Coordinates of C-alpha atoms in Angstrom, one line a residue:
Chain A
M1 CA -34.5 -8.6 22.6
S2 CA -35.6 -10.6 19.6
Y3 CA -33.9 -13.8 18.5
K4 CA -32.6 -12.2 15.3
T5 CA -31.3 -9.1 17.0
R6 CA -29.4 -11.4 19.5
Y7 CA -27.7 -13.1 16.6
A8 CA -26.9 -9.9 14.8
L9 CA -25.2 -8.6 18.0
L10 CA -23.4 -11.9 18.4
F11 CA -22.0 -11.6 14.9
L12 CA -20.8 -8.1 15.8
A13 CA -19.4 -8.8 19.2
V14 CA -15.9 -9.9 18.3
P15 CA -15.3 -7.2 15.6
F16 CA -16.7 -4.6 18.0
L17 CA -14.2 -5.7 20.7
L18 CA -11.3 -5.7 18.4
F19 CA -12.1 -2.3 16.8
T20 CA -12.6 -0.8 20.2
L21 CA -9.3 -2.1 21.6
F22 CA -7.0 -1.8 18.6
R23 CA -8.5 1.1 16.5
N24 CA -11.1 3.4 18.1
L25 CA -9.8 3.5 21.6
P26 CA -6.1 4.0 20.5
I27 CA -7.3 7.1 18.5
V28 CA -8.7 8.6 21.7
I29 CA -5.7 7.5 23.7
A30 CA -3.4 9.2 21.1
F31 CA -5.2 12.5 21.7
I32 CA -4.9 12.1 25.5
V33 CA -1.2 11.2 25.2
S34 CA -0.7 14.2 22.9
L35 CA -1.6 16.4 25.9
L36 CA 1.0 14.8 28.1
D37 CA 4.7 15.1 28.6
W38 CA 5.8 11.5 28.9
D39 CA 8.8 9.3 28.2
I40 CA 7.2 6.0 29.3
T41 CA 9.5 5.6 32.3
G42 CA 8.7 8.7 34.2
K43 CA 5.3 10.1 35.4
P44 CA 3.2 11.7 32.7
V45 CA 2.7 15.4 33.1
F46 CA -0.3 17.2 31.7
V47 CA 0.8 20.0 29.4
G48 CA -2.4 20.8 27.5
F49 CA -1.9 21.9 23.9
R50 CA 1.8 22.9 24.5
H51 CA 3.1 20.2 22.1
Y52 CA 0.9 21.4 19.4
I53 CA 2.1 25.0 19.9
A54 CA 5.8 23.9 20.2
L55 CA 5.5 22.0 16.9
L56 CA 4.6 25.1 15.1
G57 CA 8.0 26.6 16.0
D58 CA 9.9 23.3 15.5
D59 CA 12.2 23.7 12.5
N60 CA 12.5 19.9 12.0
F61 CA 8.7 19.6 11.9
R62 CA 8.5 22.4 9.4
R63 CA 11.2 20.7 7.4
A64 CA 9.3 17.4 7.6
F65 CA 6.1 19.1 6.6
L66 CA 7.6 20.8 3.6
N67 CA 9.4 17.7 2.5
T68 CA 6.2 15.7 2.7
V69 CA 4.3 18.4 0.6
Y70 CA 7.2 18.3 -1.9
Y71 CA 6.9 14.5 -2.0
V72 CA 3.1 14.5 -2.5
A73 CA 3.3 17.2 -5.2
G74 CA 6.0 15.4 -7.0
T75 CA 4.5 11.9 -6.9
V76 CA 0.7 12.1 -7.1
P77 CA 0.1 14.1 -10.3
L78 CA 2.9 12.4 -12.2
S79 CA 1.8 8.9 -11.2
I80 CA -1.8 9.7 -12.1
V81 CA -1.0 11.2 -15.5
L82 CA 1.2 8.2 -16.4
G83 CA -1.4 5.8 -15.1
L84 CA -4.0 7.4 -17.4
L85 CA -1.6 7.4 -20.3
F86 CA -0.7 3.7 -20.0
A87 CA -4.4 2.8 -19.3
A88 CA -5.6 4.6 -22.4
L89 CA -2.8 3.0 -24.5
I90 CA -3.4 -0.5 -23.2
E91 CA -7.1 -0.2 -23.8
A92 CA -6.6 1.2 -27.3
R93 CA -8.0 -1.1 -30.0
F94 CA -4.7 -1.6 -31.9
I95 CA -2.7 -2.9 -28.9
R96 CA -1.9 -6.6 -28.6
G97 CA -0.9 -8.3 -25.4
K98 CA -3.2 -6.2 -23.2
A99 CA -3.2 -8.8 -20.3
F100 CA 0.6 -9.1 -20.4
F101 CA 1.2 -5.3 -20.2
R102 CA -1.4 -5.0 -17.4
T103 CA 0.4 -7.7 -15.4
V104 CA 3.8 -6.2 -15.9
Y105 CA 2.7 -2.6 -15.0
F106 CA 0.7 -3.8 -12.0
L107 CA 3.4 -6.1 -10.6
P108 CA 5.2 -3.4 -8.5
V109 CA 1.9 -2.4 -6.8
V110 CA 1.6 -5.7 -4.9
C111 CA 5.2 -5.8 -3.9
S112 CA 6.4 -4.8 -0.4
M113 CA 7.8 -1.3 -0.2
V114 CA 10.6 -2.6 2.0
A115 CA 11.9 -5.1 -0.6
I116 CA 11.4 -2.7 -3.5
A117 CA 13.2 0.1 -1.7
T118 CA 16.0 -2.3 -0.9
V119 CA 16.3 -3.2 -4.6
W120 CA 16.3 0.5 -5.5
S121 CA 18.9 1.4 -2.9
W122 CA 21.2 -1.0 -4.8
I123 CA 20.2 0.6 -8.1
Y124 CA 21.0 4.0 -6.6
N125 CA 24.3 2.8 -5.1
P126 CA 26.9 5.5 -5.9
M127 CA 29.8 3.1 -6.5
F128 CA 28.4 0.1 -8.4
G129 CA 24.7 0.9 -8.8
L130 CA 23.0 0.3 -12.1
L131 CA 21.8 3.9 -12.4
N132 CA 25.3 5.4 -12.3
Q133 CA 26.6 2.9 -14.8
L134 CA 23.7 4.0 -17.1
T135 CA 24.0 7.8 -16.6
A136 CA 27.8 7.6 -17.0
R137 CA 27.5 5.8 -20.3
I138 CA 24.9 8.2 -21.8
G139 CA 26.9 11.2 -20.7
L140 CA 24.9 12.4 -17.6
G141 CA 27.8 11.7 -15.3
R142 CA 27.9 9.9 -12.0
H143 CA 25.9 11.1 -8.9
N144 CA 25.5 10.2 -5.3
W145 CA 21.7 9.8 -5.7
V146 CA 20.2 9.0 -2.3
A147 CA 23.4 10.2 -0.6
D148 CA 23.1 13.6 -2.2
P149 CA 20.9 15.9 -0.1
Y150 CA 19.3 17.5 -3.2
L151 CA 18.7 14.3 -5.0
A152 CA 17.7 12.0 -2.1
L153 CA 14.0 12.9 -2.0
P154 CA 13.6 13.1 -5.8
C155 CA 15.1 9.6 -6.0
I156 CA 12.6 8.3 -3.4
M157 CA 9.8 10.0 -5.4
A158 CA 10.9 8.5 -8.7
M159 CA 10.8 5.0 -7.1
S160 CA 7.4 5.7 -5.5
V161 CA 6.0 6.8 -8.9
W162 CA 7.3 3.7 -10.5
K163 CA 5.6 1.6 -7.8
T164 CA 2.2 3.3 -7.9
I165 CA 1.6 3.9 -11.7
G166 CA 0.1 0.4 -12.0
Y167 CA -2.5 1.0 -9.3
N168 CA -3.8 4.2 -11.1
M169 CA -3.7 2.4 -14.4
I170 CA -5.9 -0.5 -13.2
I171 CA -8.5 1.9 -11.7
Y172 CA -8.4 4.0 -14.9
I173 CA -8.9 0.8 -17.0
A174 CA -12.0 0.0 -15.0
G175 CA -13.2 3.6 -15.6
L176 CA -12.5 3.5 -19.3
K177 CA -14.4 0.2 -19.7
A178 CA -17.4 1.9 -18.1
I179 CA -17.6 4.6 -20.8
P180 CA -20.2 3.5 -23.4
S181 CA -18.7 3.1 -26.9
T182 CA -21.7 4.9 -28.4
Y183 CA -20.2 8.2 -27.2
Y184 CA -17.1 7.7 -29.2
E185 CA -19.1 6.5 -32.2
A186 CA -21.2 9.7 -32.1
A187 CA -18.1 11.8 -31.8
S188 CA -16.4 10.2 -34.8
I189 CA -19.6 10.6 -36.9
D190 CA -19.4 14.3 -36.0
G191 CA -15.9 14.3 -37.3
A192 CA -14.0 14.5 -34.0
S193 CA -10.4 13.3 -34.1
K194 CA -9.1 10.7 -31.6
T195 CA -7.3 13.3 -29.6
R196 CA -10.4 15.5 -29.6
S197 CA -12.7 12.8 -28.3
F198 CA -10.1 11.8 -25.7
L199 CA -10.0 15.4 -24.4
A200 CA -13.8 16.0 -24.7
I201 CA -15.2 12.7 -23.7
T202 CA -12.7 10.5 -21.9
I203 CA -11.1 13.0 -19.6
P204 CA -14.4 14.6 -18.4
L205 CA -16.1 11.3 -17.9
L206 CA -13.2 10.0 -15.9
R207 CA -13.5 12.9 -13.5
P208 CA -14.8 10.9 -10.6
V209 CA -12.1 8.3 -11.0
T210 CA -9.5 11.0 -11.1
L211 CA -10.9 12.6 -8.0
F212 CA -10.8 9.2 -6.2
L213 CA -7.2 8.7 -7.3
V214 CA -6.1 12.2 -6.2
I215 CA -7.6 11.8 -2.8
M216 CA -6.3 8.3 -2.2
G217 CA -2.9 9.3 -3.6
V218 CA -2.6 12.4 -1.4
I219 CA -3.7 10.4 1.7
N220 CA -1.3 7.6 1.0
S221 CA 1.6 9.8 0.1
F222 CA 1.2 12.0 3.1
Q223 CA 1.9 8.8 5.2
V224 CA 5.1 7.9 3.3
F225 CA 7.5 6.1 5.6
D226 CA 8.8 2.6 4.5
Q227 CA 10.7 3.8 1.5
V228 CA 12.2 6.8 3.3
F229 CA 13.2 4.6 6.2
I230 CA 15.0 2.1 4.0
L231 CA 16.6 4.5 1.6
S232 CA 17.9 6.7 4.5
Q233 CA 19.2 3.6 6.3
G234 CA 16.9 4.3 9.2
Q235 CA 18.6 7.6 9.9
L236 CA 16.6 10.7 10.2
Q237 CA 18.2 13.3 7.8
D238 CA 17.1 16.8 7.0
S239 CA 16.9 16.1 3.3
T240 CA 14.5 13.1 3.6
N241 CA 12.8 14.0 6.9
V242 CA 9.0 13.4 6.3
L243 CA 6.1 13.6 8.8
V244 CA 5.7 10.0 9.7
F245 CA 9.4 9.4 10.0
Y246 CA 9.6 12.4 12.3
L247 CA 6.7 10.9 14.3
Y248 CA 8.6 7.6 14.5
H249 CA 11.8 9.3 15.5
K250 CA 10.3 11.4 18.2
G251 CA 8.1 8.5 19.5
F252 CA 10.3 5.5 19.4
N253 CA 13.9 6.8 19.3
E254 CA 13.5 9.7 21.7
L255 CA 10.4 8.3 23.5
S256 CA 8.7 11.7 23.5
L257 CA 5.3 10.0 23.3
G258 CA 3.2 13.2 23.8
Y259 CA 5.1 15.1 21.2
A260 CA 5.0 12.3 18.7
S261 CA 1.2 11.9 19.3
A262 CA 0.7 15.5 18.6
I263 CA 2.5 15.1 15.2
G264 CA 0.1 12.2 14.5
Y265 CA -2.9 14.4 15.1
Y266 CA -1.4 17.1 12.8
I267 CA -1.0 14.5 10.1
F268 CA -4.6 13.5 10.6
L269 CA -5.8 17.1 10.5
V270 CA -3.9 17.8 7.3
I271 CA -5.3 14.7 5.6
L272 CA -8.8 15.6 6.7
G273 CA -8.5 19.1 5.5
I274 CA -7.1 18.2 2.1
T275 CA -9.9 15.6 1.6
L276 CA -12.6 18.1 2.5
V277 CA -11.1 20.8 0.2
Q278 CA -11.0 18.3 -2.7
F279 CA -14.6 17.2 -2.1
W280 CA -15.7 20.9 -1.9
L281 CA -13.8 21.8 -5.1
N282 CA -15.4 18.9 -6.9
R283 CA -18.9 19.7 -5.7
R284 CA -18.5 23.3 -6.8
H285 CA -17.3 22.2 -10.2
E286 CA -20.5 20.2 -10.8
Chain B
M1 CA 1.9 2.7 -56.0
V2 CA 4.7 4.0 -53.7
F3 CA 2.2 6.5 -52.4
G4 CA -0.2 3.7 -51.6
L5 CA 2.5 1.8 -49.7
I6 CA 3.3 4.9 -47.6
K7 CA -0.4 5.4 -46.9
R8 CA -0.8 1.8 -45.8
A9 CA 2.3 2.1 -43.6
A10 CA 1.1 5.3 -42.1
R11 CA -2.0 3.6 -40.9
H12 CA 0.2 1.4 -38.7
I13 CA 2.1 4.3 -37.1
P14 CA -0.2 4.6 -34.0
A15 CA 0.0 0.8 -33.4
V16 CA 3.8 0.8 -33.7
A17 CA 4.3 3.9 -31.6
G18 CA 1.8 2.6 -29.0
H19 CA 3.6 -0.7 -28.7
A20 CA 7.0 1.0 -28.5
V21 CA 5.8 3.2 -25.6
L22 CA 4.3 0.3 -23.8
I23 CA 7.3 -1.9 -24.2
A24 CA 9.6 0.9 -23.0
G25 CA 7.4 1.4 -20.0
G26 CA 7.1 -2.3 -19.4
A27 CA 10.9 -2.7 -19.5
T28 CA 11.3 0.1 -16.9
M29 CA 8.8 -1.8 -14.7
A30 CA 10.6 -5.1 -15.1
L31 CA 14.2 -4.0 -15.0
P32 CA 14.5 -3.6 -11.2
F33 CA 13.1 -7.1 -10.7
L34 CA 15.6 -8.6 -13.3
W35 CA 18.4 -6.7 -11.7
M36 CA 17.5 -8.0 -8.3
L37 CA 17.4 -11.6 -9.6
S38 CA 20.7 -11.1 -11.5
T39 CA 22.4 -9.7 -8.4
A40 CA 21.0 -12.4 -6.2
L41 CA 22.8 -15.0 -8.3
Q42 CA 26.2 -13.3 -8.5
S43 CA 29.3 -13.9 -6.5
R44 CA 30.7 -11.1 -4.4
A45 CA 33.4 -10.4 -6.9
Q46 CA 31.0 -10.1 -9.8
L47 CA 29.0 -7.4 -7.9
Y48 CA 31.7 -4.9 -8.7
S49 CA 32.3 -5.7 -12.4
I50 CA 32.0 -2.8 -14.8
P51 CA 30.0 -2.9 -17.0
P52 CA 27.4 -4.8 -14.9
R53 CA 27.0 -8.4 -15.6
W54 CA 23.4 -9.4 -16.4
L55 CA 23.8 -13.1 -16.7
P56 CA 25.8 -14.5 -13.7
S57 CA 28.0 -17.4 -14.7
P58 CA 27.9 -19.7 -13.0
P59 CA 24.7 -18.7 -11.0
Q60 CA 25.5 -18.7 -7.3
W61 CA 22.5 -20.6 -5.9
A62 CA 24.4 -20.8 -2.7
N63 CA 23.5 -17.2 -2.0
F64 CA 20.0 -18.4 -1.4
T65 CA 21.0 -21.2 1.0
E66 CA 23.2 -18.7 2.8
V67 CA 20.4 -16.1 3.5
W68 CA 17.8 -18.9 4.0
F69 CA 19.7 -20.8 6.6
G70 CA 22.8 -18.7 7.5
I71 CA 20.9 -15.5 8.1
N72 CA 17.6 -16.7 9.6
F73 CA 15.5 -15.8 6.5
F74 CA 13.9 -19.2 6.8
R75 CA 12.6 -18.2 10.2
Y76 CA 11.5 -14.8 9.0
F77 CA 9.7 -16.4 6.2
L78 CA 7.9 -18.9 8.4
N79 CA 6.9 -16.1 10.8
S80 CA 5.4 -14.2 7.9
C81 CA 3.6 -17.2 6.6
F82 CA 2.1 -18.0 10.0
I83 CA 1.0 -14.4 10.8
S84 CA -0.4 -13.8 7.3
A85 CA -2.3 -17.1 7.3
V86 CA -3.9 -16.5 10.7
V87 CA -4.8 -12.8 10.1
T88 CA -6.2 -13.5 6.6
T89 CA -8.4 -16.4 7.8
L90 CA -9.7 -14.7 10.9
S91 CA -10.1 -11.3 9.3
V92 CA -12.2 -12.5 6.4
I93 CA -14.5 -14.5 8.7
L94 CA -14.9 -11.5 11.1
C95 CA -15.5 -9.1 8.3
A96 CA -18.1 -11.4 6.7
M97 CA -19.8 -11.8 10.1
A98 CA -20.0 -8.1 10.7
G99 CA -21.0 -7.5 7.1
F100 CA -23.8 -10.1 7.4
A101 CA -25.1 -8.5 10.5
F102 CA -25.2 -5.1 8.8
A103 CA -26.6 -6.3 5.5
K104 CA -29.3 -8.7 6.6
Y105 CA -30.6 -7.7 10.1
T106 CA -32.4 -4.8 11.5
F107 CA -31.7 -4.0 15.1
P108 CA -31.6 -0.9 17.3
G109 CA -28.5 1.2 17.0
K110 CA -27.5 -0.3 13.6
R111 CA -26.6 3.0 11.9
P112 CA -24.5 4.3 14.8
L113 CA -22.8 1.0 15.2
F114 CA -21.9 0.9 11.5
L115 CA -20.5 4.4 11.7
Y116 CA -18.5 3.3 14.7
F117 CA -16.7 0.8 12.5
I118 CA -16.4 3.1 9.5
C119 CA -15.6 6.5 11.0
T120 CA -12.0 5.7 11.6
L121 CA -11.2 4.9 8.0
M122 CA -10.1 8.5 7.6
V123 CA -7.7 8.4 10.5
P124 CA -4.2 7.5 9.4
Y125 CA -2.9 4.3 10.9
Q126 CA 0.2 6.0 12.3
V127 CA -1.9 8.0 14.7
T128 CA -2.6 4.7 16.6
L129 CA 1.0 3.5 16.7
I130 CA 2.0 5.0 20.0
P131 CA -1.3 3.9 21.8
L132 CA -1.0 0.4 20.3
F133 CA 2.5 0.3 21.5
L134 CA 1.3 1.3 25.0
V135 CA -1.7 -1.1 24.9
F136 CA 0.5 -4.1 24.0
R137 CA 3.2 -3.0 26.5
G138 CA 0.5 -2.8 29.1
M139 CA -0.8 -6.3 28.3
N140 CA 2.9 -7.5 28.3
L141 CA 2.4 -8.7 24.7
L142 CA 5.2 -6.8 22.9
D143 CA 7.5 -9.2 21.2
T144 CA 4.9 -11.8 20.6
Y145 CA 3.0 -13.1 17.6
T146 CA -0.2 -11.9 19.3
A147 CA 1.0 -8.3 18.9
L148 CA 1.4 -8.9 15.2
I149 CA -1.9 -10.6 14.7
L150 CA -4.5 -8.7 16.7
P151 CA -4.2 -5.2 15.2
G152 CA -4.5 -6.8 11.7
L153 CA -8.0 -8.0 12.4
T154 CA -9.6 -4.6 12.2
S155 CA -10.4 -4.0 8.6
A156 CA -13.1 -1.3 8.2
F157 CA -12.7 -1.6 4.5
G158 CA -13.3 -5.4 4.7
I159 CA -16.5 -4.9 6.7
F160 CA -17.7 -2.3 4.2
M161 CA -16.9 -4.6 1.3
M162 CA -18.5 -7.6 2.8
R163 CA -21.7 -5.7 3.6
Q164 CA -22.0 -4.5 0.0
F165 CA -21.7 -8.0 -1.4
I166 CA -23.9 -9.7 1.2
T167 CA -26.7 -7.1 0.6
D168 CA -26.9 -8.5 -3.0
I169 CA -27.7 -12.0 -1.8
P170 CA -31.5 -12.4 -2.3
E171 CA -33.6 -12.4 0.9
D172 CA -35.5 -15.4 -0.4
L173 CA -32.4 -17.6 -0.2
L174 CA -32.1 -16.9 3.5
D175 CA -35.8 -17.3 4.1
S176 CA -36.0 -20.7 2.4
A177 CA -33.0 -21.9 4.4
R178 CA -34.8 -20.7 7.5
I179 CA -37.9 -22.7 6.5
D180 CA -35.7 -25.7 6.0
G181 CA -34.8 -25.3 9.7
S182 CA -31.5 -23.6 9.5
G183 CA -30.5 -21.5 12.5
E184 CA -28.9 -18.0 12.0
A185 CA -25.4 -19.3 12.5
G186 CA -26.1 -22.0 10.0
L187 CA -27.3 -19.4 7.6
F188 CA -23.9 -17.7 7.8
T189 CA -21.9 -20.9 7.2
R190 CA -24.2 -22.6 4.7
V191 CA -25.7 -19.7 2.7
I192 CA -23.6 -16.5 3.2
L193 CA -20.1 -17.9 3.0
P194 CA -20.6 -20.0 -0.1
N195 CA -22.3 -17.1 -1.9
I196 CA -19.6 -14.5 -1.2
K197 CA -16.7 -16.6 -2.3
P198 CA -15.4 -14.3 -5.1
A199 CA -15.6 -11.2 -2.9
A200 CA -14.2 -13.0 0.1
S201 CA -11.3 -14.4 -1.9
A202 CA -10.5 -10.9 -3.2
L203 CA -10.6 -9.6 0.3
A204 CA -8.4 -12.4 1.5
I205 CA -5.8 -11.6 -1.1
F206 CA -5.8 -7.9 -0.1
I207 CA -5.4 -8.7 3.5
F208 CA -2.7 -11.3 2.9
I209 CA -0.7 -8.9 0.8
G210 CA -1.2 -6.1 3.3
I211 CA 0.0 -8.2 6.2
W212 CA 2.8 -9.8 4.3
N213 CA 4.1 -6.4 3.3
D214 CA 3.5 -4.6 6.6
F215 CA 6.6 -3.1 8.0
M216 CA 6.0 -0.2 10.5
W217 CA 4.1 -2.1 13.2
P218 CA 6.5 -5.1 13.3
L219 CA 9.4 -2.6 13.4
I220 CA 7.9 -1.1 16.6
A221 CA 6.3 -4.2 18.2
I222 CA 9.1 -6.8 17.6
N223 CA 12.6 -6.7 18.9
R224 CA 13.6 -10.4 19.1
D225 CA 15.1 -11.5 15.9
E226 CA 13.4 -14.9 15.8
L227 CA 10.0 -13.3 15.9
K228 CA 10.5 -10.8 13.0
P229 CA 8.3 -11.1 10.0
I230 CA 10.2 -11.1 6.7
Q231 CA 10.0 -7.3 5.9
A232 CA 11.4 -6.4 9.3
G233 CA 14.0 -9.1 9.0
L234 CA 15.1 -7.8 5.6
A235 CA 15.3 -4.3 6.8
S236 CA 17.5 -5.2 9.7
F237 CA 19.6 -7.4 7.5
V238 CA 20.2 -4.5 5.1
Q239 CA 21.3 -2.2 7.8
Q240 CA 23.9 -4.8 9.1
H241 CA 25.2 -6.1 5.8
A242 CA 24.8 -3.2 3.4
A243 CA 27.8 -4.2 1.3
S244 CA 26.8 -7.8 0.6
W245 CA 24.4 -6.8 -2.1
H246 CA 24.2 -10.3 -3.6
L247 CA 22.9 -11.6 -0.3
V248 CA 20.6 -8.6 0.3
M249 CA 19.0 -9.1 -3.2
A250 CA 18.6 -12.8 -2.4
G251 CA 16.7 -11.8 0.8
A252 CA 14.6 -9.3 -1.1
T253 CA 13.7 -12.0 -3.6
C254 CA 12.5 -14.2 -0.8
A255 CA 10.5 -11.3 0.6
L256 CA 8.8 -10.7 -2.7
A257 CA 8.3 -14.2 -4.1
P258 CA 5.1 -15.2 -2.2
V259 CA 3.1 -12.0 -3.0
I260 CA 4.1 -12.1 -6.6
A261 CA 3.0 -15.8 -6.7
V262 CA -0.3 -15.0 -5.0
F263 CA -0.8 -12.1 -7.4
L264 CA -0.1 -14.1 -10.5
I265 CA -2.3 -17.0 -9.5
F266 CA -5.3 -14.9 -8.3
Q267 CA -4.8 -12.0 -10.7
R268 CA -8.4 -11.9 -11.8
Q269 CA -9.9 -11.8 -8.3
F270 CA -7.4 -9.3 -7.2
V271 CA -8.0 -6.9 -10.1
S272 CA -11.8 -7.1 -9.7
G273 CA -11.3 -6.4 -6.0
I274 CA -9.2 -3.3 -6.8
A275 CA -11.8 -2.1 -9.3
F276 CA -14.3 -2.4 -6.4
T277 CA -12.3 0.0 -4.3
G278 CA -12.4 2.5 -7.2
I279 CA -16.1 2.2 -7.6
K280 CA -17.0 2.4 -4.0
E281 CA -16.9 6.2 -4.0

């Protein structure tokens, strides 16, 4: 082994060990555990794919899946559209205070979901929350918000959109800056309006950025947990049951380790599937 | 003349409307933070005043002393500082080392090894929660700082990012250092690290914020109150004292302040790092 090779492997030794122990091996272990019936204290029993099959008939799992899909569909497109809107506005020539707006819009992105969700649970408080005081004053009445089964998930979604707009905005701003201004100049010489050149130049050229944001948004939203946990006070409820919460509940409240691991693999498969479909759609489009 | 005035005014409509939309949006972004601060400085009685009071008078600074010392937030805060500092430092060094090996050396099995690190990027972190729990339980390390530190050291994104930036360092720079008698380890500390400072600081900020804000793993791995990082501490405090919103908001302020400070100070590095994640596709 050459001197340089030895050094390269030396540099990689610790990361390799850490990845193996705390990332790659656990992924394999998760699959093995998903084939077992095990509550940590007793002896594990091999059950093959029985958990995966049982999950298909589990109403709570179906509920969690549908709620998660609802959450993803309600948050990702809205937060991307608003992100683009604010990015385009902030980058417009006539806007002053660009840096200030960028900072304010981006601020929620860096904040912890736990603290943010805590603040919003106070805003959503049915008795003295800010939101009810506002809706009562403008004639929309008082509501129970997160305590109302129909409103609970939309409330969580609204908060999540509020928190992620800034991320999409920053990525879109980087994308907008990469579009050569000559394109717009040519369009305006040809007599295209601002709206027209936004639709015909900006949006198509931002396509790769949008694809990236859709994929990242879908992947992240499929793993929603912190805000649901905080806003449902750590209690699993039908109305806000989402996949990762269900995994957590089965794994760490009921100690059904095998069952919970199978849920994890289903989440993985769904995410993998969606990503592949999105890539395929994009390639076919080009 | 009137017509001319109208025409001149009409030219400003987009600017006025644009600013109006941005200010309205910005107010929506800022409002929860202001509400948090306002509540954190109110007395218990003022919490329930209708209409809500935005400027607490007099401001109850004692709320902060109460959560800080009365409810262990000081301890949670120190735990988070310690864990974030250790993870950030070690993780950036390890990512840079791995990135260096992949960027500047050729060795057998390089491609498969790189894939070994990167291939798990697609696997959601929650898949590994139960095995991690089992691994740390097996090593008798649940309820320790070690459990909070070790899993944070595996950033595939960090390795990828460092490799990209180290690749751009000219080979000549390394060769001339070698001619000057530097060993390979010396190359890393004297040539690579000083040259990747901007990228490394962006990565450090990412990792710091990620660890500071992490919730699910501490929720699972830590039971003892005195070991809880601040997010887990805040969450358990909320569940126990849900009605004391003034104290809860003071706690939330403590949990947010450091990341907001880091973000405001290092905004430029942070935003350029974010832009890198967008371009990497």
